Short mmCIF file of C-alpha atoms and ligand atoms in Angstrom, two decimals:
data_model
loop_
_atom_site.label_atom_id
_atom_site.label_comp_id
_atom_site.label_asym_id
_atom_site.label_seq_id
_atom_site.Cartn_x
_atom_site.Cartn_y
_atom_site.Cartn_z
CA MET T 1 0.00 0.00 0.00
CA LEU T 2 1.40 3.40 -1.00
CA LEU T 3 -0.82 5.49 1.26
CA GLU T 4 -2.66 4.13 4.26
CA ALA T 5 -4.91 6.26 6.45
CA LYS T 6 -6.29 4.81 9.67
CA ASP T 7 -9.19 6.20 11.67
CA ILE T 8 -8.68 9.76 10.50
CA ARG T 9 -10.85 12.38 12.13
CA LYS T 10 -11.05 16.08 11.48
CA ASN T 11 -12.91 18.63 13.56
CA PHE T 12 -13.28 22.33 12.98
CA GLY T 13 -14.20 25.00 15.48
CA SER T 14 -13.77 25.30 19.22
CA LYS T 15 -14.58 22.83 21.98
CA LEU T 16 -17.95 24.45 22.56
CA ASN T 17 -18.85 24.75 18.93
CA ARG T 18 -17.25 21.81 17.21
CA THR T 19 -18.05 20.41 13.76
CA GLU T 20 -16.92 16.87 13.14
CA VAL T 21 -16.21 16.68 9.43
CA LEU T 22 -14.33 13.39 9.11
CA LYS T 23 -15.54 10.79 11.57
CA GLY T 24 -13.01 7.98 11.52
CA ILE T 25 -12.06 7.16 7.96
CA ASP T 26 -9.92 4.21 6.90
CA PHE T 27 -8.56 4.52 3.39
CA GLY T 28 -5.77 2.99 1.33
CA LEU T 29 -4.31 3.91 -2.04
CA GLU T 30 -2.16 1.44 -3.98
CA LYS T 31 0.83 2.43 -6.06
CA GLY T 32 -0.40 3.37 -9.52
CA GLU T 33 -4.06 3.38 -8.53
CA PHE T 34 -6.53 6.02 -9.82
CA VAL T 35 -9.31 6.60 -7.26
CA SER T 36 -12.19 9.09 -7.12
CA ILE T 37 -13.92 10.49 -4.05
CA MET T 38 -17.58 11.38 -4.50
CA GLY T 39 -20.41 12.43 -2.20
CA PRO T 40 -22.90 15.20 -1.55
CA SER T 41 -21.83 18.78 -0.99
CA GLY T 42 -20.48 19.21 2.53
CA SER T 43 -19.86 15.47 3.02
CA GLY T 44 -16.15 16.09 3.62
CA LYS T 45 -14.54 15.36 0.24
CA THR T 46 -12.27 18.39 0.12
CA THR T 47 -11.38 17.97 3.79
CA MET T 48 -10.46 14.33 3.17
CA LEU T 49 -8.30 15.25 0.18
CA ASN T 50 -6.63 18.07 2.11
CA VAL T 51 -5.65 15.92 5.08
CA LEU T 52 -4.52 12.99 2.90
CA SER T 53 -2.35 15.40 0.90
CA SER T 54 -0.89 17.10 4.00
CA ILE T 55 -2.38 20.50 3.09
CA ASP T 56 -4.34 20.31 6.33
CA ARG T 57 -3.68 18.39 9.53
CA VAL T 58 -5.90 15.64 10.94
CA SER T 59 -7.36 15.97 14.45
CA SER T 60 -6.46 12.32 15.07
CA GLY T 61 -5.47 9.20 13.17
CA SER T 62 -2.44 8.23 11.14
CA ILE T 63 -1.51 8.58 7.47
CA MET T 64 1.39 6.46 6.28
CA ILE T 65 3.16 7.08 2.99
CA GLY T 66 6.12 4.84 2.22
CA GLY T 67 6.23 3.51 5.76
CA GLU T 68 6.29 6.92 7.47
CA ASP T 69 3.42 8.56 9.36
CA PHE T 70 3.54 12.10 7.95
CA THR T 71 0.99 13.45 10.44
CA LYS T 72 3.87 13.39 12.93
CA LEU T 73 6.20 15.56 10.84
CA LYS T 74 7.01 19.14 11.79
CA ASP T 75 5.80 21.89 9.42
CA LYS T 76 9.11 22.37 7.63
CA ARG T 77 9.66 18.68 6.92
CA LEU T 78 6.01 18.30 5.97
CA ALA T 79 6.37 21.12 3.42
CA ASP T 80 9.48 19.45 1.95
CA PHE T 81 7.71 16.11 1.83
CA ARG T 82 4.77 17.72 0.01
CA LYS T 83 6.99 19.45 -2.56
CA ASN T 84 9.03 16.35 -3.26
CA GLU T 85 6.50 13.54 -3.20
CA LEU T 86 3.14 15.05 -4.15
CA GLY T 87 1.52 16.93 -7.01
CA PHE T 88 -1.65 19.03 -7.03
CA ILE T 89 -4.35 20.03 -9.49
CA PHE T 90 -7.12 22.40 -8.38
CA GLN T 91 -10.40 23.40 -9.95
CA GLU T 92 -9.22 26.98 -10.56
CA TYR T 93 -5.92 25.95 -12.25
CA ASN T 94 -3.85 28.12 -9.84
CA LEU T 95 -1.37 29.20 -12.50
CA LEU T 96 0.75 32.31 -12.03
CA ASP T 97 -0.43 34.96 -14.51
CA THR T 98 2.96 36.60 -14.88
CA LEU T 99 4.74 33.38 -15.86
CA THR T 100 4.59 31.62 -19.21
CA VAL T 101 3.19 28.11 -19.59
CA LYS T 102 6.70 26.69 -19.55
CA GLU T 103 7.74 28.71 -16.50
CA ASN T 104 4.60 27.62 -14.64
CA ILE T 105 5.25 23.97 -15.44
CA LEU T 106 8.88 24.17 -14.35
CA LEU T 107 8.10 25.75 -10.97
CA PRO T 108 8.24 22.51 -8.95
CA LEU T 109 11.74 21.84 -10.35
CA SER T 110 13.05 25.25 -9.32
CA ILE T 111 13.54 24.10 -5.73
CA ARG T 112 15.92 21.34 -6.70
CA LYS T 113 19.36 21.39 -8.12
CA MET T 114 18.74 20.35 -11.68
CA SER T 115 20.61 21.39 -14.80
CA LYS T 116 18.72 23.49 -17.33
CA LYS T 117 19.23 20.73 -19.84
CA GLU T 118 17.63 18.13 -17.61
CA ALA T 119 14.75 20.48 -16.73
CA ASP T 120 14.18 21.12 -20.46
CA ARG T 121 14.14 17.40 -21.08
CA GLN T 122 11.54 16.88 -18.36
CA PHE T 123 9.51 19.74 -19.76
CA GLU T 124 9.54 18.37 -23.32
CA SER T 125 8.44 14.98 -22.12
CA THR T 126 5.65 16.08 -19.76
CA ALA T 127 4.30 18.91 -21.94
CA GLY T 128 4.48 16.55 -24.92
CA GLN T 129 2.38 13.93 -23.15
CA LEU T 130 -0.22 16.59 -22.38
CA GLY T 131 -0.11 18.07 -25.89
CA ILE T 132 0.80 21.61 -24.82
CA GLU T 133 4.44 21.95 -25.98
CA ASP T 134 3.48 24.55 -28.59
CA LEU T 135 1.94 26.80 -25.94
CA LYS T 136 5.13 27.09 -23.92
CA ASP T 137 5.72 30.82 -24.46
CA LYS T 138 2.10 31.88 -23.94
CA TYR T 139 0.71 33.35 -20.75
CA PRO T 140 -2.29 31.77 -18.95
CA ALA T 141 -4.61 34.58 -20.10
CA GLN T 142 -3.79 33.74 -23.72
CA ILE T 143 -4.93 30.11 -23.65
CA SER T 144 -8.24 28.29 -23.07
CA GLY T 145 -9.44 26.87 -19.75
CA GLY T 146 -8.77 23.34 -20.97
CA GLN T 147 -5.22 24.31 -21.96
CA GLN T 148 -4.69 26.02 -18.61
CA GLN T 149 -5.79 22.90 -16.78
CA ARG T 150 -3.46 20.73 -18.88
CA THR T 151 -0.70 23.18 -17.97
CA SER T 152 -1.49 22.74 -14.30
CA ALA T 153 -1.56 18.95 -14.82
CA ALA T 154 1.92 19.16 -16.38
CA ARG T 155 3.10 21.18 -13.38
CA ALA T 156 1.68 18.48 -11.09
CA PHE T 157 3.51 15.67 -12.93
CA ILE T 158 6.81 17.40 -13.79
CA HIS T 159 8.73 16.28 -10.69
CA GLN T 160 7.37 12.72 -10.93
CA PRO T 161 5.52 12.69 -7.62
CA LYS T 162 4.23 9.53 -5.99
CA ILE T 163 0.66 10.81 -5.82
CA ILE T 164 -1.34 13.49 -7.64
CA PHE T 165 -4.21 15.03 -5.67
CA ALA T 166 -6.92 16.71 -7.73
CA ASP T 167 -9.94 18.56 -6.30
CA GLU T 168 -12.67 18.89 -8.95
CA PRO T 169 -10.09 19.27 -11.76
CA THR T 170 -12.82 19.33 -14.40
CA GLY T 171 -15.21 21.54 -12.42
CA ALA T 172 -14.57 24.63 -14.52
CA LEU T 173 -14.27 22.88 -17.90
CA ASP T 174 -16.76 22.19 -20.69
CA SER T 175 -17.40 18.50 -21.28
CA LYS T 176 -15.03 18.18 -24.24
CA SER T 177 -12.09 19.78 -22.39
CA ALA T 178 -13.00 17.70 -19.34
CA SER T 179 -12.82 14.41 -21.20
CA GLU T 180 -9.55 15.44 -22.90
CA LEU T 181 -8.02 16.18 -19.51
CA LEU T 182 -9.30 12.96 -17.93
CA LEU T 183 -7.99 10.88 -20.81
CA LYS T 184 -4.55 12.47 -20.39
CA LEU T 185 -4.59 11.93 -16.63
CA LYS T 186 -5.49 8.28 -17.15
CA GLU T 187 -2.75 7.81 -19.76
CA MET T 188 -0.15 9.39 -17.50
CA ASN T 189 -1.37 7.39 -14.53
CA GLU T 190 -0.88 4.20 -16.55
CA GLU T 191 2.44 5.14 -18.16
CA MET T 192 4.17 6.70 -15.17
CA ASP T 193 2.59 4.57 -12.45
CA THR T 194 1.71 7.76 -10.54
CA SER T 195 -1.27 7.28 -8.23
CA ILE T 196 -4.13 9.76 -8.57
CA LEU T 197 -6.71 10.69 -5.96
CA MET T 198 -9.44 12.90 -7.42
CA VAL T 199 -12.50 14.56 -5.87
CA THR T 200 -15.35 14.95 -8.31
CA HIS T 201 -19.13 15.27 -8.29
CA ASP T 202 -19.29 14.21 -11.92
CA ALA T 203 -20.04 10.52 -12.56
CA THR T 204 -18.50 10.75 -16.03
CA ALA T 205 -15.23 12.02 -14.58
CA ALA T 206 -15.30 9.30 -11.90
CA SER T 207 -15.82 6.62 -14.55
CA TYR T 208 -12.23 7.24 -15.76
CA SER T 209 -10.89 5.98 -12.43
CA GLU T 210 -10.53 2.41 -11.19
CA ARG T 211 -12.35 2.84 -7.91
CA VAL T 212 -14.84 5.30 -6.46
CA VAL T 213 -15.23 5.95 -2.74
CA PHE T 214 -18.47 7.61 -1.64
CA LEU T 215 -18.54 9.87 1.41
CA LYS T 216 -21.62 10.67 3.39
CA ASP T 217 -21.61 12.90 6.47
CA GLY T 218 -17.92 12.34 7.10
CA ASN T 219 -17.94 8.56 6.77
CA ILE T 220 -17.23 6.23 3.87
CA TYR T 221 -20.65 5.10 2.74
CA SER T 222 -19.62 2.63 0.03
CA SER T 223 -17.06 2.02 -2.64
CA LEU T 224 -17.14 0.66 -6.18
CA SER T 225 -14.40 -0.90 -8.29
CA ARG T 226 -14.42 -0.84 -12.05
CA GLY T 227 -12.79 -4.27 -12.40
CA GLU T 228 -13.29 -5.67 -15.90
CA LYS T 229 -16.37 -3.58 -16.58
CA SER T 230 -16.57 -1.15 -19.49
CA GLN T 231 -16.29 2.52 -18.65
CA GLU T 232 -19.95 2.94 -19.58
CA ALA T 233 -21.13 0.13 -17.29
CA PHE T 234 -19.03 1.59 -14.48
CA TYR T 235 -20.50 5.05 -15.14
CA LYS T 236 -24.01 3.57 -14.70
CA GLU T 237 -23.07 1.94 -11.41
CA VAL T 238 -21.60 5.21 -10.15
CA MET T 239 -24.79 7.04 -11.18
CA ASP T 240 -26.95 4.49 -9.37
CA THR T 241 -24.99 4.84 -6.14
CA GLN T 242 -25.01 8.61 -6.44
CA ARG T 243 -28.78 8.55 -6.88
CA VAL T 244 -29.23 6.44 -3.74
CA LEU T 245 -26.95 8.83 -1.87
CA GLY T 246 -29.05 11.76 -2.98
CA GLY T 247 -26.08 13.44 -4.55
CA VAL T 248 -27.63 14.04 -7.94
CA LEU T 249 -29.20 17.43 -7.38
CA ASP T 250 -26.39 18.47 -5.15
CA GLU T 251 -23.67 20.77 -6.46
CA SER T 252 -25.36 21.26 -9.81
CA LYS T 253 -24.62 24.90 -10.24
N1 LIG X 1 -11.90 25.53 7.61
C1 LIG X 1 -13.13 25.14 7.99
N2 LIG X 1 -13.69 25.61 9.12
C2 LIG X 1 -14.92 25.21 9.51
N3 LIG X 1 -15.66 24.34 8.84
C3 LIG X 1 -15.18 23.82 7.71
C4 LIG X 1 -13.89 24.19 7.22
N4 LIG X 1 -13.66 23.52 6.06
C5 LIG X 1 -14.76 22.77 5.86
N5 LIG X 1 -15.66 22.96 6.83
C6 LIG X 1 -16.97 22.29 6.92
O1 LIG X 1 -16.78 20.91 6.74
C7 LIG X 1 -17.83 20.33 6.00
C8 LIG X 1 -17.27 19.57 4.83
O2 LIG X 1 -16.66 20.48 3.92
P1 LIG X 1 -15.89 20.00 2.63
O3 LIG X 1 -14.84 19.03 3.00
O4 LIG X 1 -15.47 21.21 1.90
O5 LIG X 1 -17.05 19.23 1.84
P2 LIG X 1 -17.19 18.84 0.29
O6 LIG X 1 -15.88 19.06 -0.37
O7 LIG X 1 -17.64 17.41 0.31
O8 LIG X 1 -18.27 19.72 -0.25
C9 LIG X 1 -18.76 21.46 5.62
O9 LIG X 1 -19.83 21.47 6.52
C10 LIG X 1 -17.89 22.68 5.78
O10 LIG X 1 -18.67 23.79 6.12
MG1 LIG X 2 -15.21 20.27 -1.98
#
């Protein structure tokens, strides 16, 4: 198991006015696995992703990656761990407007001692896989939302992290750009053996992954594996579970 979380809990607020958001979650992610987290609005998806990715700290419980419980690390070491081992994709792309596509993608490499030649090689390979090499000198404002999100995906993969965490990566995209992005993520997941953990409320997006975990009120409600099923059959199963969970109307903007 690459990542193993045991009995993780997360509370917000003070003692007198406490909200329990994660109520004792056990979760494991295998090396190379692509997993989605679904569930109604407010069920704790983003909180779960944030604690599993070390952006936020758990209130209790352990999260092991590569045999080490990172919840015990001090802030500085945790930040280093995050920069070295993890990659992130957010709904709003989070690109820096004053940097070109290439400069944005190379950001995660700037903290390590790497020759320009090696960084260029990494860039060519990652940007090539995502089909955005030709955009390298453009600024974020000059390219489409889909291209911006592929740029942020390239930035997430460039340092070859163990796990990519993505919170609603297709949330701001039209359906064509969304499926292009998901196809690329799946290809890179398969080729590079990078695990992906993605929050989504979109059953189509979830059907690209191998397993879907459903949250309800801070607990894992159920989980589905694609197995040998077609993507379409898996999509239908995800839809059925979502319907039972009452998540269909939820989050439709
Ligand atoms: N920083 C915070 N402080 C207080 N409450 C929070 C905070 N972050 C999230 N919550 C609460 O936790 C619950 C789950 O939020 P979230 O994880 O964002 O859900 P989801 O991503 O499934 O919509 C919500 O009720 C939300 O209001
Ligand atoms: Mg959320």
